[in-house]
Coordinates of C-alpha atoms in Angstrom, one line a residue:
Chain Z
M1 CA 24.4 27.6 -29.6
S2 CA 27.3 28.6 -31.8
S3 CA 26.7 30.8 -34.8
I4 CA 26.7 29.7 -38.5
S5 CA 29.9 31.6 -39.1
E6 CA 31.6 29.7 -36.3
L7 CA 30.1 26.3 -37.2
Y8 CA 31.0 26.4 -40.8
D9 CA 34.0 28.8 -40.7
V10 CA 32.4 31.3 -43.1
S11 CA 32.7 35.0 -43.5
W12 CA 29.7 37.3 -43.7
E13 CA 30.5 37.9 -47.4
E14 CA 30.3 34.1 -48.0
M15 CA 27.0 34.0 -46.2
R16 CA 25.7 36.8 -48.3
D17 CA 26.9 35.2 -51.5
K18 CA 25.2 31.9 -50.5
L19 CA 21.9 33.7 -50.0
R20 CA 22.2 35.3 -53.4
K21 CA 23.0 31.9 -55.0
W22 CA 19.8 30.4 -53.3
R23 CA 17.8 33.4 -54.4
E24 CA 18.9 33.3 -58.1
E25 CA 18.4 29.6 -58.3
N26 CA 15.1 29.7 -56.6
Y27 CA 15.9 27.1 -53.9
R28 CA 13.4 26.5 -51.2
N29 CA 15.8 25.4 -48.4
S30 CA 14.0 27.5 -45.9
E31 CA 15.6 26.3 -42.8
Q32 CA 19.0 27.0 -44.1
I33 CA 17.9 30.5 -45.4
V34 CA 16.5 31.4 -42.0
D35 CA 19.7 30.3 -40.2
V36 CA 22.1 32.1 -42.4
G37 CA 19.8 35.1 -43.1
E38 CA 18.9 35.7 -39.5
E39 CA 22.5 35.8 -38.4
L40 CA 23.5 38.0 -41.4
I41 CA 20.7 40.5 -40.5
N42 CA 21.4 40.5 -36.8
E43 CA 25.1 40.7 -36.9
H44 CA 26.2 42.4 -40.2
A45 CA 23.2 44.5 -41.4
S46 CA 25.3 47.6 -41.6
K47 CA 27.7 46.0 -44.0
L48 CA 25.0 44.7 -46.5
G49 CA 24.2 48.1 -48.0
D50 CA 21.2 48.0 -50.3
D51 CA 21.3 44.3 -50.5
I52 CA 19.6 44.2 -47.1
W53 CA 16.2 44.9 -48.5
I54 CA 16.2 41.9 -50.8
I55 CA 17.6 39.8 -48.1
Y56 CA 14.8 40.8 -45.7
E57 CA 12.3 39.7 -48.3
Q58 CA 14.1 36.4 -48.9
V59 CA 14.4 35.7 -45.2
M60 CA 10.8 36.7 -44.6
I61 CA 9.4 34.2 -47.1
A62 CA 11.7 31.5 -45.7
A63 CA 10.7 32.4 -42.1
L64 CA 7.0 31.9 -43.1
D65 CA 7.9 28.4 -44.5
C66 CA 9.4 27.6 -41.1
S67 CA 6.6 29.0 -39.0
R68 CA 8.9 31.7 -37.7
D69 CA 6.3 34.4 -37.5
D70 CA 8.5 36.5 -35.1
L71 CA 11.2 36.7 -37.8
A72 CA 8.8 37.2 -40.6
W73 CA 7.1 40.0 -38.8
S74 CA 10.3 41.9 -37.9
C75 CA 11.5 41.6 -41.6
L76 CA 8.1 42.8 -42.9
Q77 CA 8.2 45.9 -40.6
E78 CA 11.6 46.8 -41.9
L79 CA 10.4 46.6 -45.4
K80 CA 7.2 48.5 -44.7
R81 CA 9.1 51.3 -43.1
Q82 CA 11.5 51.6 -46.1
F83 CA 8.9 51.0 -48.8
P84 CA 5.5 52.3 -47.4
D85 CA 3.5 52.2 -50.5
S86 CA 4.9 49.2 -52.3
H87 CA 2.8 46.6 -53.9
R88 CA 5.6 44.1 -53.6
V89 CA 5.7 44.6 -49.8
K90 CA 1.9 44.4 -49.6
R91 CA 2.1 41.0 -51.3
L92 CA 4.6 39.9 -48.6
A93 CA 2.1 41.0 -46.0
G94 CA -0.5 38.9 -47.8
M95 CA 1.7 35.9 -47.8
R96 CA 2.2 36.3 -44.0
L97 CA -1.7 36.3 -43.7
E98 CA -1.8 33.1 -45.8
A99 CA 0.8 31.5 -43.5
L100 CA -1.5 32.2 -40.6
E101 CA -4.3 30.8 -42.7
R102 CA -6.1 34.1 -42.6
Y103 CA -7.2 33.6 -46.3
E104 CA -10.0 36.1 -46.4
D105 CA -7.8 38.9 -45.2
A106 CA -5.1 37.8 -47.5
N107 CA -7.5 37.9 -50.5
K108 CA -8.7 41.4 -49.5
L109 CA -5.1 42.6 -49.5
Y110 CA -4.5 41.0 -53.0
D111 CA -7.7 42.4 -54.3
S112 CA -6.7 45.9 -53.2
I113 CA -3.4 45.5 -55.1
L114 CA -5.3 44.3 -58.2
Q115 CA -7.7 47.3 -58.1
D116 CA -4.8 49.6 -58.1
D117 CA -2.9 47.6 -60.7
P118 CA -4.8 44.9 -62.6
T119 CA -1.7 43.7 -64.3
N120 CA -0.1 42.7 -61.0
T121 CA 0.7 39.0 -61.8
A122 CA 2.2 38.3 -58.3
A123 CA -1.1 39.1 -56.6
R124 CA -3.2 37.0 -59.1
K125 CA -0.9 34.1 -58.5
R126 CA -1.1 34.3 -54.8
K127 CA -5.0 34.3 -55.0
I128 CA -4.6 31.1 -57.0
S129 CA -2.1 29.7 -54.4
I130 CA -4.8 30.2 -51.8
L131 CA -7.4 28.2 -53.7
R132 CA -4.8 25.5 -53.8
A133 CA -4.1 25.7 -50.2
Q134 CA -7.8 25.5 -49.4
G135 CA -8.0 22.2 -51.5
K136 CA -10.2 24.0 -54.2
S137 CA -8.5 22.3 -57.1
S138 CA -11.2 22.9 -59.8
E139 CA -11.3 26.6 -58.9
A140 CA -7.6 26.9 -58.9
I141 CA -7.4 25.2 -62.3
R142 CA -10.1 27.5 -63.7
E143 CA -8.4 30.7 -62.5
L144 CA -4.9 29.4 -63.6
N145 CA -6.3 28.8 -67.1
E146 CA -7.8 32.3 -67.3
Y147 CA -4.5 33.7 -66.1
L148 CA -2.6 31.8 -68.8
E149 CA -4.9 33.2 -71.5
Q150 CA -3.6 36.6 -70.7
F151 CA 0.0 35.7 -69.6
V152 CA 0.7 32.9 -72.0
G153 CA 4.5 33.0 -71.4
D154 CA 4.5 32.3 -67.7
Q155 CA 6.5 29.1 -67.4
E156 CA 5.9 28.8 -63.7
A157 CA 2.1 29.0 -64.2
W158 CA 2.2 26.4 -66.9
H159 CA 4.2 24.0 -64.7
E160 CA 1.8 24.7 -61.7
L161 CA -1.1 23.9 -64.0
S162 CA 0.5 20.6 -65.2
E163 CA 0.9 19.6 -61.5
L164 CA -2.8 20.5 -60.7
Y165 CA -3.9 18.3 -63.7
I166 CA -1.7 15.5 -62.7
N167 CA -3.2 15.5 -59.1
E168 CA -6.6 15.4 -60.6
H169 CA -5.6 12.5 -62.9
D170 CA -6.5 14.7 -66.0
Y171 CA -3.5 13.4 -67.9
A172 CA -4.4 14.7 -71.3
K173 CA -4.5 18.3 -70.1
A174 CA -1.4 17.8 -68.1
A175 CA 0.2 16.6 -71.3
F176 CA -0.9 19.7 -73.0
C177 CA 0.7 21.9 -70.4
L178 CA 4.0 19.9 -70.6
E179 CA 4.0 20.3 -74.5
E180 CA 3.8 24.0 -74.0
L181 CA 6.7 23.9 -71.7
M182 CA 8.8 21.7 -74.0
M183 CA 8.1 24.0 -76.9
T184 CA 9.5 27.0 -75.0
N185 CA 12.3 25.0 -73.2
P186 CA 13.4 22.4 -75.7
H187 CA 16.6 21.7 -73.8
N188 CA 15.0 21.0 -70.4
H189 CA 15.2 17.2 -69.9
L190 CA 12.9 17.3 -66.9
Y191 CA 9.9 18.5 -68.9
C192 CA 10.6 15.7 -71.5
E193 CA 10.8 13.1 -68.9
Q194 CA 7.6 14.3 -67.1
Y195 CA 5.8 14.4 -70.4
A196 CA 6.8 10.8 -71.0
E197 CA 5.7 9.8 -67.5
V198 CA 2.2 11.3 -68.2
K199 CA 2.0 9.5 -71.6
Y200 CA 3.1 6.2 -70.0
T201 CA 0.4 6.7 -67.4
Q202 CA -2.3 7.2 -70.0
G203 CA -1.4 3.9 -71.4
G204 CA -2.1 2.1 -74.7
L205 CA 0.4 1.3 -77.4
E206 CA 0.5 4.8 -79.0
N207 CA 1.1 6.4 -75.7
L208 CA 3.7 3.9 -74.8
E209 CA 5.6 4.6 -78.0
L210 CA 5.5 8.3 -77.4
A211 CA 6.7 7.8 -73.9
R212 CA 9.5 5.8 -75.0
K213 CA 10.5 8.6 -77.5
Y214 CA 10.4 11.2 -75.0
F215 CA 12.3 9.2 -72.3
A216 CA 14.9 8.8 -75.0
Q217 CA 14.9 12.5 -75.7
A218 CA 15.3 13.3 -72.0
L219 CA 18.3 11.0 -72.0
K220 CA 19.8 12.8 -75.0
L221 CA 19.6 16.0 -73.1
N222 CA 20.8 14.5 -69.9
N223 CA 22.2 11.0 -69.9
R224 CA 22.2 10.8 -66.1
N225 CA 18.4 11.2 -65.7
M226 CA 17.7 7.8 -64.0
R227 CA 14.0 8.2 -64.3
A228 CA 14.3 8.6 -68.0
L229 CA 16.5 5.6 -68.3
F230 CA 14.1 3.4 -66.2
G231 CA 11.3 4.8 -68.1
L232 CA 12.9 3.9 -71.5
Y233 CA 13.4 0.4 -70.2
M234 CA 9.9 -0.1 -69.0
S235 CA 8.1 1.5 -72.0
A236 CA 10.3 -0.5 -74.5
S237 CA 9.7 -3.8 -72.5
H238 CA 5.9 -3.2 -72.4
I239 CA 5.8 -2.5 -76.2
A240 CA 8.0 -5.5 -77.0
A241 CA 5.8 -7.7 -74.9
S242 CA 2.6 -6.5 -76.6
P243 CA 0.8 -9.0 -78.8
K244 CA -0.4 -6.2 -81.1
V245 CA 3.1 -5.2 -82.5
S246 CA 4.9 -6.4 -85.6
A247 CA 7.9 -8.5 -85.4
K248 CA 10.1 -5.6 -86.4
V249 CA 8.8 -3.3 -83.7
K250 CA 9.1 -6.1 -81.1
K251 CA 12.7 -6.5 -82.2
D252 CA 13.5 -2.9 -82.1
N253 CA 12.0 -2.5 -78.6
V254 CA 13.9 -5.6 -77.3
K255 CA 17.1 -3.8 -78.5
Y256 CA 16.1 -0.5 -76.8
A257 CA 15.3 -2.4 -73.6
A258 CA 18.5 -4.3 -73.7
W259 CA 20.5 -1.0 -74.1
A260 CA 18.6 0.5 -71.2
T261 CA 19.4 -2.5 -69.1
S262 CA 23.1 -2.3 -69.7
Q263 CA 23.1 1.4 -69.0
I264 CA 21.2 0.9 -65.7
S265 CA 23.5 -1.9 -64.6
R266 CA 26.6 0.2 -65.4
A267 CA 25.1 3.1 -63.5
Y268 CA 24.4 1.0 -60.5
Q269 CA 27.8 -0.8 -60.6
M270 CA 29.5 2.7 -60.5
A271 CA 27.2 3.8 -57.7
G272 CA 27.8 0.7 -55.7
R273 CA 31.7 0.9 -55.8
G274 CA 33.1 1.2 -52.4
K275 CA 29.8 2.1 -50.8
K276 CA 28.8 -0.6 -48.6
E277 CA 25.6 1.1 -47.6
N278 CA 23.8 0.9 -50.9
K279 CA 24.5 -2.6 -51.6
C280 CA 20.9 -3.6 -50.9
S281 CA 19.5 -1.1 -53.5
V282 CA 22.1 -2.3 -56.0
K283 CA 21.2 -6.0 -55.5
A284 CA 17.5 -5.2 -55.8
V285 CA 18.0 -3.5 -59.2
E286 CA 20.1 -6.4 -60.5
E287 CA 17.6 -9.0 -59.6
M288 CA 14.7 -7.0 -61.0
L289 CA 16.5 -6.5 -64.3
E290 CA 17.1 -10.3 -64.4
S291 CA 13.6 -11.3 -63.6
M292 CA 12.1 -8.8 -66.1
Q293 CA 14.3 -10.2 -68.9
I294 CA 13.1 -13.7 -68.2
T295 CA 9.4 -12.8 -68.5
M296 CA 10.1 -10.9 -71.8
S297 CA 11.9 -13.7 -73.7
Chain J
M1 CA -4.5 2.6 -29.4
H2 CA -3.4 0.2 -26.7
E3 CA -0.7 1.2 -24.3
D4 CA 1.3 -1.3 -22.4
D5 CA -0.7 -1.5 -19.3
S6 CA -3.3 -4.2 -20.0
G7 CA -2.6 -7.7 -18.8
V8 CA -3.0 -9.3 -22.3
T9 CA -0.6 -6.8 -23.9
K10 CA 2.0 -7.3 -21.3
K11 CA 2.0 -11.0 -21.9
R12 CA 2.5 -10.6 -25.5
T13 CA 5.4 -8.1 -25.0
L14 CA 7.5 -11.1 -24.0
Q15 CA 6.9 -13.0 -27.2
L16 CA 8.9 -12.5 -30.4
P17 CA 6.8 -10.9 -33.2
S18 CA 7.3 -13.9 -35.5
M19 CA 5.6 -16.2 -32.9
S20 CA 2.6 -14.0 -32.3
V21 CA -0.4 -16.2 -32.9
P22 CA -3.9 -15.0 -32.2
L23 CA -5.0 -16.0 -28.7
S24 CA -8.6 -16.0 -29.8
S25 CA -10.6 -15.3 -33.0
H26 CA -11.3 -12.0 -31.4
E27 CA -7.9 -11.0 -32.3
M28 CA -8.1 -11.4 -36.0
G29 CA -7.8 -8.1 -37.8
E30 CA -5.3 -6.8 -35.3
V31 CA -2.6 -4.6 -36.7
E32 CA 0.7 -4.0 -34.8
L33 CA 2.9 -1.1 -35.9
S34 CA 6.5 -1.2 -34.9
C35 CA 8.5 1.8 -33.7
L36 CA 10.8 1.5 -36.6
A37 CA 8.0 1.7 -39.2
Y38 CA 6.2 4.5 -37.4
A39 CA 9.4 6.6 -37.0
K40 CA 10.4 6.4 -40.6
M41 CA 6.8 7.2 -41.9
Y42 CA 6.8 10.2 -39.5
L43 CA 10.2 11.3 -40.7
H44 CA 9.2 10.9 -44.4
A45 CA 6.1 13.1 -43.9
S46 CA 8.3 15.7 -42.0
Q47 CA 11.0 15.8 -44.6
F48 CA 8.6 16.9 -47.3
P49 CA 5.9 19.0 -45.5
R50 CA 4.6 20.6 -48.7
C51 CA 4.3 17.4 -50.7
S52 CA 2.1 14.4 -50.6
V53 CA 4.3 11.5 -49.7
N54 CA 3.7 7.7 -49.8
G55 CA 5.4 4.4 -49.0
L56 CA 4.9 0.8 -48.3
L57 CA 4.4 -1.1 -45.1
L58 CA 6.4 -4.3 -44.7
S59 CA 6.2 -7.3 -42.4
S60 CA 8.9 -9.7 -41.4
S61 CA 6.3 -12.0 -39.7
A62 CA 4.8 -15.0 -41.3
A63 CA 1.4 -14.6 -42.8
G64 CA -1.7 -15.4 -40.7
G65 CA -3.0 -13.8 -37.5
A66 CA -2.3 -10.3 -36.7
V67 CA -0.6 -8.1 -39.1
C68 CA 2.7 -7.0 -37.7
I69 CA 4.1 -3.9 -39.6
T70 CA 7.8 -4.2 -38.8
D71 CA 9.3 -1.8 -41.3
C72 CA 8.3 0.6 -44.0
V73 CA 9.9 1.9 -47.3
P74 CA 9.4 5.6 -48.1
L75 CA 8.7 5.8 -51.8
L76 CA 7.7 9.1 -53.3
H77 CA 7.2 12.9 -52.7
T78 CA 6.4 13.9 -56.3
H79 CA 3.8 12.9 -58.8
L80 CA 2.3 10.1 -56.8
S81 CA -0.3 9.5 -59.3
L82 CA 2.0 8.9 -62.3
A83 CA 2.6 5.2 -63.2
P84 CA 6.1 4.6 -64.2
I85 CA 8.1 5.4 -61.0
T86 CA 5.4 3.9 -58.9
Q87 CA 5.6 0.6 -60.8
L88 CA 9.3 0.7 -60.6
A89 CA 9.4 1.2 -56.9
L90 CA 6.8 -1.6 -56.2
T91 CA 8.9 -4.0 -58.4
Q92 CA 12.1 -3.2 -56.6
V93 CA 10.6 -3.3 -53.2
D94 CA 9.1 -6.7 -54.2
V95 CA 12.5 -8.0 -55.1
W96 CA 14.1 -6.8 -51.9
C97 CA 11.4 -8.2 -49.8
S98 CA 11.9 -11.6 -51.3
Q99 CA 15.7 -11.3 -50.7
T100 CA 15.1 -10.4 -47.1
Q101 CA 12.1 -12.6 -46.1
Q102 CA 9.7 -9.7 -45.8
R103 CA 6.2 -9.1 -47.3
I104 CA 4.5 -5.9 -48.5
V105 CA 1.5 -5.7 -46.2
G106 CA 0.2 -2.2 -46.6
Y107 CA 0.6 1.3 -48.0
Y108 CA 0.8 4.7 -46.3
Q109 CA 0.2 8.2 -47.6
A110 CA 0.5 11.7 -46.1
N111 CA -1.5 14.4 -48.2
A112 CA 0.2 17.8 -48.8
C113 CA -3.0 19.4 -47.6
A114 CA -2.7 18.5 -43.9
S115 CA -6.3 19.1 -43.2
D116 CA -7.5 16.4 -45.5
S117 CA -6.4 13.0 -44.6
S118 CA -8.8 11.1 -46.7
P119 CA -7.4 8.4 -49.1
T120 CA -6.9 9.7 -52.7
P121 CA -7.8 7.6 -55.7
C122 CA -4.1 6.9 -56.2
A123 CA -3.9 5.6 -52.6
L124 CA -7.0 3.3 -53.0
K125 CA -5.5 2.1 -56.3
I126 CA -2.2 1.0 -54.9
A127 CA -3.8 -0.5 -51.7
E128 CA -6.0 -2.5 -54.0
K129 CA -2.9 -3.9 -55.8
I130 CA -1.3 -4.9 -52.5
F131 CA -4.6 -6.5 -51.4
E132 CA -4.5 -8.7 -54.4
Q133 CA -1.4 -10.3 -52.9
C134 CA -2.0 -9.9 -49.2
N135 CA -5.7 -10.2 -48.0
N136 CA -5.2 -8.4 -44.6
A137 CA -3.5 -5.5 -46.3
V138 CA -4.0 -2.1 -44.6
L139 CA -4.1 1.4 -45.9
L140 CA -2.7 3.9 -43.6
M141 CA -3.2 7.6 -43.9
I142 CA -1.1 10.0 -41.8
D143 CA -3.2 12.8 -40.2
G144 CA -1.1 16.0 -40.8
E145 CA -3.2 17.9 -38.3
K146 CA -2.1 15.7 -35.5
M147 CA 1.7 16.0 -36.3
F148 CA 2.7 18.6 -33.8
P149 CA 5.0 18.3 -30.7
G150 CA 3.2 17.1 -27.7
C151 CA 0.2 15.6 -29.6
R152 CA -0.8 12.7 -27.4
V153 CA -2.5 10.7 -30.1
P154 CA -0.8 8.9 -33.0
P155 CA -1.4 10.9 -36.2
I156 CA -2.8 7.8 -38.0
V157 CA -5.9 6.6 -39.6
M158 CA -6.1 3.1 -40.8
Y159 CA -8.3 1.3 -43.4
E160 CA -8.8 -2.3 -44.1
R161 CA -10.7 -4.2 -46.8
K162 CA -14.3 -5.1 -45.9
D163 CA -17.1 -6.0 -48.1
A164 CA -15.2 -4.9 -51.3
R165 CA -14.4 -1.4 -50.1
W166 CA -11.8 0.2 -47.8
A167 CA -13.4 0.7 -44.4
L168 CA -12.2 2.7 -41.3
K169 CA -10.5 0.3 -38.9
D170 CA -11.6 0.0 -35.3
K171 CA -9.0 1.9 -33.4
H172 CA -8.9 -0.7 -30.7
T173 CA -7.4 -3.2 -33.2
I174 CA -4.4 -1.0 -33.9
M175 CA -1.4 -1.5 -31.5
L176 CA 1.5 0.8 -31.2
R177 CA 3.7 -0.6 -28.5
Q178 CA 5.5 1.7 -26.2
W179 CA 3.9 4.8 -27.7
E180 CA 5.6 7.2 -25.3
E181 CA 9.1 5.6 -26.1
T182 CA 8.3 5.8 -29.8
C183 CA 7.5 9.5 -29.6
S184 CA 10.8 10.1 -27.6
I185 CA 12.8 8.2 -30.2
V186 CA 11.3 10.4 -33.0
N187 CA 12.2 13.5 -31.0
Q188 CA 15.8 12.2 -30.4
L189 CA 16.2 11.6 -34.2
F190 CA 15.2 15.3 -34.8
S191 CA 17.5 16.8 -32.2
S192 CA 20.4 14.7 -33.3
G193 CA 19.8 15.7 -36.9
D194 CA 19.5 12.1 -37.8
Q195 CA 16.1 12.6 -39.4
A196 CA 18.0 14.0 -42.4
L197 CA 19.3 10.4 -43.1
L198 CA 16.1 9.3 -44.4
V199 CA 16.1 8.4 -48.1
D200 CA 13.0 7.8 -50.1
F201 CA 12.9 6.1 -53.6
D202 CA 12.4 9.6 -55.2
S203 CA 15.6 10.8 -53.6
H204 CA 17.4 7.7 -54.6
L205 CA 16.6 8.3 -58.2
D206 CA 18.1 11.8 -57.9
D207 CA 21.2 10.2 -56.6
I208 CA 21.5 6.4 -56.9
T209 CA 24.3 6.3 -54.3
K210 CA 21.6 6.9 -51.7
D211 CA 20.2 3.8 -50.2
W212 CA 16.4 3.6 -50.2
T213 CA 16.4 0.7 -47.9
N214 CA 17.8 3.0 -45.2
Q215 CA 20.2 0.6 -43.6
K216 CA 22.0 3.4 -41.8
L217 CA 18.9 5.0 -40.4
N218 CA 17.4 1.7 -39.4
A219 CA 20.5 0.9 -37.4
K220 CA 20.4 4.3 -35.5
I221 CA 16.6 3.8 -34.7
M222 CA 17.2 0.2 -33.5
E223 CA 20.0 1.5 -31.2
L224 CA 17.5 3.9 -29.6
V225 CA 14.8 1.2 -29.3
S226 CA 15.0 -0.3 -25.8
P227 CA 16.4 -3.8 -26.0
A228 CA 14.6 -4.8 -22.8
N229 CA 11.2 -5.2 -24.6
G230 CA 12.4 -7.6 -27.3
N231 CA 10.3 -6.0 -30.0
V232 CA 11.4 -5.3 -33.5

């Protein structure tokens, strides 16, 4: 089997830089990280300098994701040797136990970290992840709520909590978490759009109007967010079709829906240009928009 | 699961799916799952191992008699229980089905938590909607624990509507023709890297130049399916 550097004609520096990019942007492309990282470690360790330790950590986590316990183990050994008393390395050992589904042993490890350092957020979050992996959603939710009372600025935790609530169909609480996230990240179109989806799901005229507003906001922040565009179209259509709205509200929403329709058509026309393979999806959208127009008028 | 070694099954192998008519009332409630549908469901679940995924089961056969699942459309891998995108996807697949003479006959889901393959409230809700239009609709849960190489049993649990609830289907009414060949086709897709061609509706929304009807992947799979058996 040829090496990554041969297959893709890249230098070891480029491989190292790619790993850094994936690390900084928090990508979870574990198979790629394992491929690139393993080769880097095996062939070019001496050139990496102090970078090698963070690369060991990154590759180890990716290896756990791909069930490569052999690779994870060897990375862990290197890290243990270099940083014998580190909590950070202990947490990695815990993650390996989690991957092996040895949850009790993992919990013991995390508890020992917390005994030493009660403010260690990483260990606390791992314990919550274990609850999630075991399907103990209500406990995970409870623990995460307690965690957030102390660490109210932890974005990742708020998002995790919103996901848990969505899975449990507790849309009101999911909306609350997303409101927190929107407040601290007003330019993030994804949070706006997710919030709108939750409101739409809750249903009822008021929620639909809120949904429409937040889909529109998401589009303002990123005019290529297709979910927001479709969401705007659907919420405006539903409001316009409701018997409970005034003539003015109906007229306004028909306008919003029409605008969304034209944007969607344009986007699909551009997407369909020259690409024979997505003709089917383009045709489906066109017909859907046409048919929904008819039911609305 | 039947394998192709009983006299009855061999006879039906020579019939085209659209002509399959129950030979006796005993065969009502039979469900046939094509290699194409199975392969894409499996690929979908494998592409997003940490997420719950779902999709729709389609049939190109006429209604009545056995349910022949001839294809599937992978839908979501995020926020399965939120309404807007699910509604959008259902509408678009509906339109596409009427353009291509197919019907939606079922729903599949694979839970993120591999050890729990029971239908979630969201799965039941969508299956219910499909049942309103198709009275022998099936709900298919993928059993994550059986998705390992060399597993001899299809990782599938099927439910049907009986007495106003979704009940486990008798395994003997579920047919997966040429099971060994299907497994080998799935393996070939993985070794050639073609499993990465699969596009679900979520991925389509991330990049609308991607085709959620998977024409390219369908063609690759049909190439691999043995022409001698005449199945879809």
